[in-house]
Backbone as a ProteinNet text record, in pm:
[ID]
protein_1_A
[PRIMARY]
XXXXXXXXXXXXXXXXXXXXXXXXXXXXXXXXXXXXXXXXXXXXXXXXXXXXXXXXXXXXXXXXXXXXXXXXXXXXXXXXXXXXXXXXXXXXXXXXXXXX
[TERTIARY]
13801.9	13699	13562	13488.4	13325.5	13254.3	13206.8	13068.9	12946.6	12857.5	12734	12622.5	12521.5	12383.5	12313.2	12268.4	12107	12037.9	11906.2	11770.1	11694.9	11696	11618.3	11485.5	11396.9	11255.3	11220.3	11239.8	11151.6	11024.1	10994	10875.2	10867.9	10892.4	10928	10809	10772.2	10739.8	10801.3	10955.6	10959.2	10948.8	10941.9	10946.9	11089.5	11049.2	11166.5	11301.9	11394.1	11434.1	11629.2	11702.3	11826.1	11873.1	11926.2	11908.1	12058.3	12150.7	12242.6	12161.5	12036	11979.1	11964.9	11898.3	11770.2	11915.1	12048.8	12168.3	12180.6	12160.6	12221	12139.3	11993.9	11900.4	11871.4	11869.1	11905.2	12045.4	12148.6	12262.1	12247.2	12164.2	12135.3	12035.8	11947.8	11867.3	11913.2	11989.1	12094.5	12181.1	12238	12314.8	12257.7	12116.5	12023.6	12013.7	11967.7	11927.9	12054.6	12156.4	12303.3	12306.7	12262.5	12313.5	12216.2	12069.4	11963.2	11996.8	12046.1	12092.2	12177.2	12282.3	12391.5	12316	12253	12223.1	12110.8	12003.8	11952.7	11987.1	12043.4	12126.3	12241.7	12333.4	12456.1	12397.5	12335.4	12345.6	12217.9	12128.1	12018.6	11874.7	11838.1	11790.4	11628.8	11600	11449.1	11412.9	11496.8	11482.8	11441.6	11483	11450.1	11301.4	11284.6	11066	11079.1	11174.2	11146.9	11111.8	10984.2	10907.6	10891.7	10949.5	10874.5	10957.7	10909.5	10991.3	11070.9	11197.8	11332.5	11390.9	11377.5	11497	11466.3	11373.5	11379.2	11496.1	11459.5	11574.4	11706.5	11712.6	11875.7	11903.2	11827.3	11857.9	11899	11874.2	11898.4	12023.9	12068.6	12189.9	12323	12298.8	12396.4	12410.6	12302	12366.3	12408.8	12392	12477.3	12614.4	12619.1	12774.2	12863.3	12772.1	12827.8	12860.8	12784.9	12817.5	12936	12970.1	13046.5	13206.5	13151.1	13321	13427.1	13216.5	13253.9	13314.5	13278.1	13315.9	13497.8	13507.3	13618.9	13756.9	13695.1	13774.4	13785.7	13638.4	13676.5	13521.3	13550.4	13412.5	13298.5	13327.5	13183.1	13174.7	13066.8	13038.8	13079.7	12980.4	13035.9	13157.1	13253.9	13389.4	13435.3	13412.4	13497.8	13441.5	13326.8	13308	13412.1	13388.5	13437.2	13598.7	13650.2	13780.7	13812.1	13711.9	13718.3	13672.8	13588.2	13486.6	13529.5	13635.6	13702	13811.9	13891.5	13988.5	13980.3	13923.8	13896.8	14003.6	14122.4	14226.5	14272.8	14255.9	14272.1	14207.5	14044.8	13953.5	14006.7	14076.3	14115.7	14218.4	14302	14432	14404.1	14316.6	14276.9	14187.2	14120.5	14073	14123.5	14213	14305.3	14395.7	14475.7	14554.1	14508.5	14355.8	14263.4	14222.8	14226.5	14201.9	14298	14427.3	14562.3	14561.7
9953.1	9964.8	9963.1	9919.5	9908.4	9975	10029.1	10163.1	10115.4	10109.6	10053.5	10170	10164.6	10257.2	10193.9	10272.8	10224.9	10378.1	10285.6	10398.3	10412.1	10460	10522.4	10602.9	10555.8	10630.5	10699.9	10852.9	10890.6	10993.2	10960.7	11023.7	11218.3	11317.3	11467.1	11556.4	11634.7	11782.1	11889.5	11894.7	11969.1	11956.7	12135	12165.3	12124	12046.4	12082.3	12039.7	11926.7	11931.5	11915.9	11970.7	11911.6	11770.4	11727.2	11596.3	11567.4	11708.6	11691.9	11678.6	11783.9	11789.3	11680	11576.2	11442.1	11328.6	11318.6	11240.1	11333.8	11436.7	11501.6	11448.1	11424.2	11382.6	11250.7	11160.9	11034.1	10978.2	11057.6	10993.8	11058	11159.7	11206.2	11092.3	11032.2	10957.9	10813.3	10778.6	10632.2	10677.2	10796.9	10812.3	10817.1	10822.8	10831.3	10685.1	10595.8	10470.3	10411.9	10410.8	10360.6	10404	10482.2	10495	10413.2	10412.4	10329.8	10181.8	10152.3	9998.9	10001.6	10034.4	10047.1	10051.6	10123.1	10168.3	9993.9	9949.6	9884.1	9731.8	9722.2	9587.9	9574.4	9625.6	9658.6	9606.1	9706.8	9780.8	9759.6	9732.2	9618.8	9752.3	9871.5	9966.7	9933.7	9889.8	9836	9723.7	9662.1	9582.7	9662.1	9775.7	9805.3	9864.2	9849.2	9852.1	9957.9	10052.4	10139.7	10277.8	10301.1	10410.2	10527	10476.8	10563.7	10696.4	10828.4	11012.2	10964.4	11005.7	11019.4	10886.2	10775.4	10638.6	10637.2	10677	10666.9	10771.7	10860.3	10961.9	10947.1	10879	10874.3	10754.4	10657.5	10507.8	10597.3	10680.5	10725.2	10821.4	10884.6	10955.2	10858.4	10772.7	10647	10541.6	10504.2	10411.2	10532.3	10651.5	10767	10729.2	10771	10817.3	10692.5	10531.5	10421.4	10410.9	10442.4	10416.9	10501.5	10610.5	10711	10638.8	10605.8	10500.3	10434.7	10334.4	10254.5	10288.3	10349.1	10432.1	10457.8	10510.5	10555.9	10452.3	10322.4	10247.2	10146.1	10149.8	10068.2	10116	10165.8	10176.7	10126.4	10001.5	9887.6	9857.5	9905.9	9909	9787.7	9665.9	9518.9	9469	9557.1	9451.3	9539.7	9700.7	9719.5	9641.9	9610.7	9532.5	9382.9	9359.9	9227.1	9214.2	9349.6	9385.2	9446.3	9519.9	9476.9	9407.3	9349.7	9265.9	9235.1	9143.5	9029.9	9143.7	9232.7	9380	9445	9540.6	9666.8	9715.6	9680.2	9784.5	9781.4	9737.4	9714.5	9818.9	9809.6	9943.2	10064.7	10069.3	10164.5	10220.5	10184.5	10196.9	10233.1	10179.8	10213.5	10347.2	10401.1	10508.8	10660.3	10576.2	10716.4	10761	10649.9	10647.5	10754.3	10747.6	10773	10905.7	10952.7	11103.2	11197.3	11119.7	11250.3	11336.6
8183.9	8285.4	8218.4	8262.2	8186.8	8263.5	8198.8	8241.5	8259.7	8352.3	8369	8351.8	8293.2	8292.3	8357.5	8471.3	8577	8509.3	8466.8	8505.7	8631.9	8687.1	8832.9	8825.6	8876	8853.2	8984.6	8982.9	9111.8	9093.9	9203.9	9231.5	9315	9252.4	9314.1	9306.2	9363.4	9378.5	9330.6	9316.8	9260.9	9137.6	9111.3	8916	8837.3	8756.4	8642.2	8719.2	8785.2	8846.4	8777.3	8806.7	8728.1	8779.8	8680.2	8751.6	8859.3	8849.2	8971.1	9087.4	9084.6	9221.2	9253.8	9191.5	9212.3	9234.3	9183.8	9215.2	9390.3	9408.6	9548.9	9603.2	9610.1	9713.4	9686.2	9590.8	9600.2	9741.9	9732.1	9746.7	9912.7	9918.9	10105.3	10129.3	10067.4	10130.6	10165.2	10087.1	10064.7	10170.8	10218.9	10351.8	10509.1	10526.5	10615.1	10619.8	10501.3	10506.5	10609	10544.8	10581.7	10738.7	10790.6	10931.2	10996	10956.3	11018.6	11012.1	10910	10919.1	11030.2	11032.5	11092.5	11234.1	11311.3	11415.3	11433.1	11338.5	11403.5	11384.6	11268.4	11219	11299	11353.1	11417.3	11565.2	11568	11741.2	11825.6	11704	11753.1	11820	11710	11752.7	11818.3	11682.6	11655.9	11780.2	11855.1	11935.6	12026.9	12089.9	12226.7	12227.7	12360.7	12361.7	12492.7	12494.8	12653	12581.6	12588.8	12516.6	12653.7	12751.3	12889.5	12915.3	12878.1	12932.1	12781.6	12887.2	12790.8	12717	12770.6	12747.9	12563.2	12458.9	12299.3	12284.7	12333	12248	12422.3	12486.4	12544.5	12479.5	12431.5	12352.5	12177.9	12153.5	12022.1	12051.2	12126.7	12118	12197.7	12296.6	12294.3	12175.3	12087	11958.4	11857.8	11818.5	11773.5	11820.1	11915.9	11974.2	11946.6	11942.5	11999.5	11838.4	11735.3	11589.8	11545.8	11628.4	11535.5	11603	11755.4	11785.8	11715	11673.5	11582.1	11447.9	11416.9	11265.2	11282	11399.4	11419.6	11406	11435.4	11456.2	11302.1	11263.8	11111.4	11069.6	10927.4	10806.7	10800.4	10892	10876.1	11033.8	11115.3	11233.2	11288.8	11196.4	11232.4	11259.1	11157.7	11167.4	11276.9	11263.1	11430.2	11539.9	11556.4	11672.1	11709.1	11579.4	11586.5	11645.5	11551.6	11601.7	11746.8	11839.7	11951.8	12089.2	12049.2	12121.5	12235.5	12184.8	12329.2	12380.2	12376.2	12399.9	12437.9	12513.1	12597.6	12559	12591.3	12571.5	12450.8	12334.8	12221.9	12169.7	12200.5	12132.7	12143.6	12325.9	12443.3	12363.1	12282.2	12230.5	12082	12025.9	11867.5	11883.2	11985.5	11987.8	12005.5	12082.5	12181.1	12023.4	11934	11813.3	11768.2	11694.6	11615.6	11650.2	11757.7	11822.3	11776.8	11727.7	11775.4	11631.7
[MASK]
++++++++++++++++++++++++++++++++++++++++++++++++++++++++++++++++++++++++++++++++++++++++++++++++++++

């Protein structure tokens, strides 16, 4: 197996930092990134323009819920879609599985 070295340069506030910490908050921020793709590459977030009361944050807790489905059904939002797109009862049946 071959071992790769990356140097990574960041920019912190805190003092003196260990560098487990700076791998822990690297790897939370790379997990935030990952859902935003997901939510607007996927699910098409950045597209919607209804800024009016509630519809930003009810448009933000329906592509939530609609990503974690997705999740449920396969790792990569895309391919579960793909896997049930044309199926209702296919999804209907891979979800209910996936619950027990």
């Amino acid at each position: 197996m071959k071992t790769e070295v990356e140097t990574t340069y960041l920019i912190s506030s805190l003092n003196a930092p260990r560098p487990e910490t700076l791998l822990c908050l690297n790897r939370a921020h790379w997990q935030i990134e990952i859902m935003h793709r997901d939510k607007d590459v996927c699910l098409g977030e950045d597209g919607y323009t209804n800024r009016k009361d509630n519809a930003p944050r009810n448009i933000f807790t329906l592509l939530s819920a609609a990503r974690t489905v997705l999740k449920r059904i396969n790792t990569s939002p895309t391919k579960a879609i793909e896997i049930v797109q044309n199926d209702r009862n296919r999804a209907l049946k891979i979800l209910t599985q996936n619950s027990k």
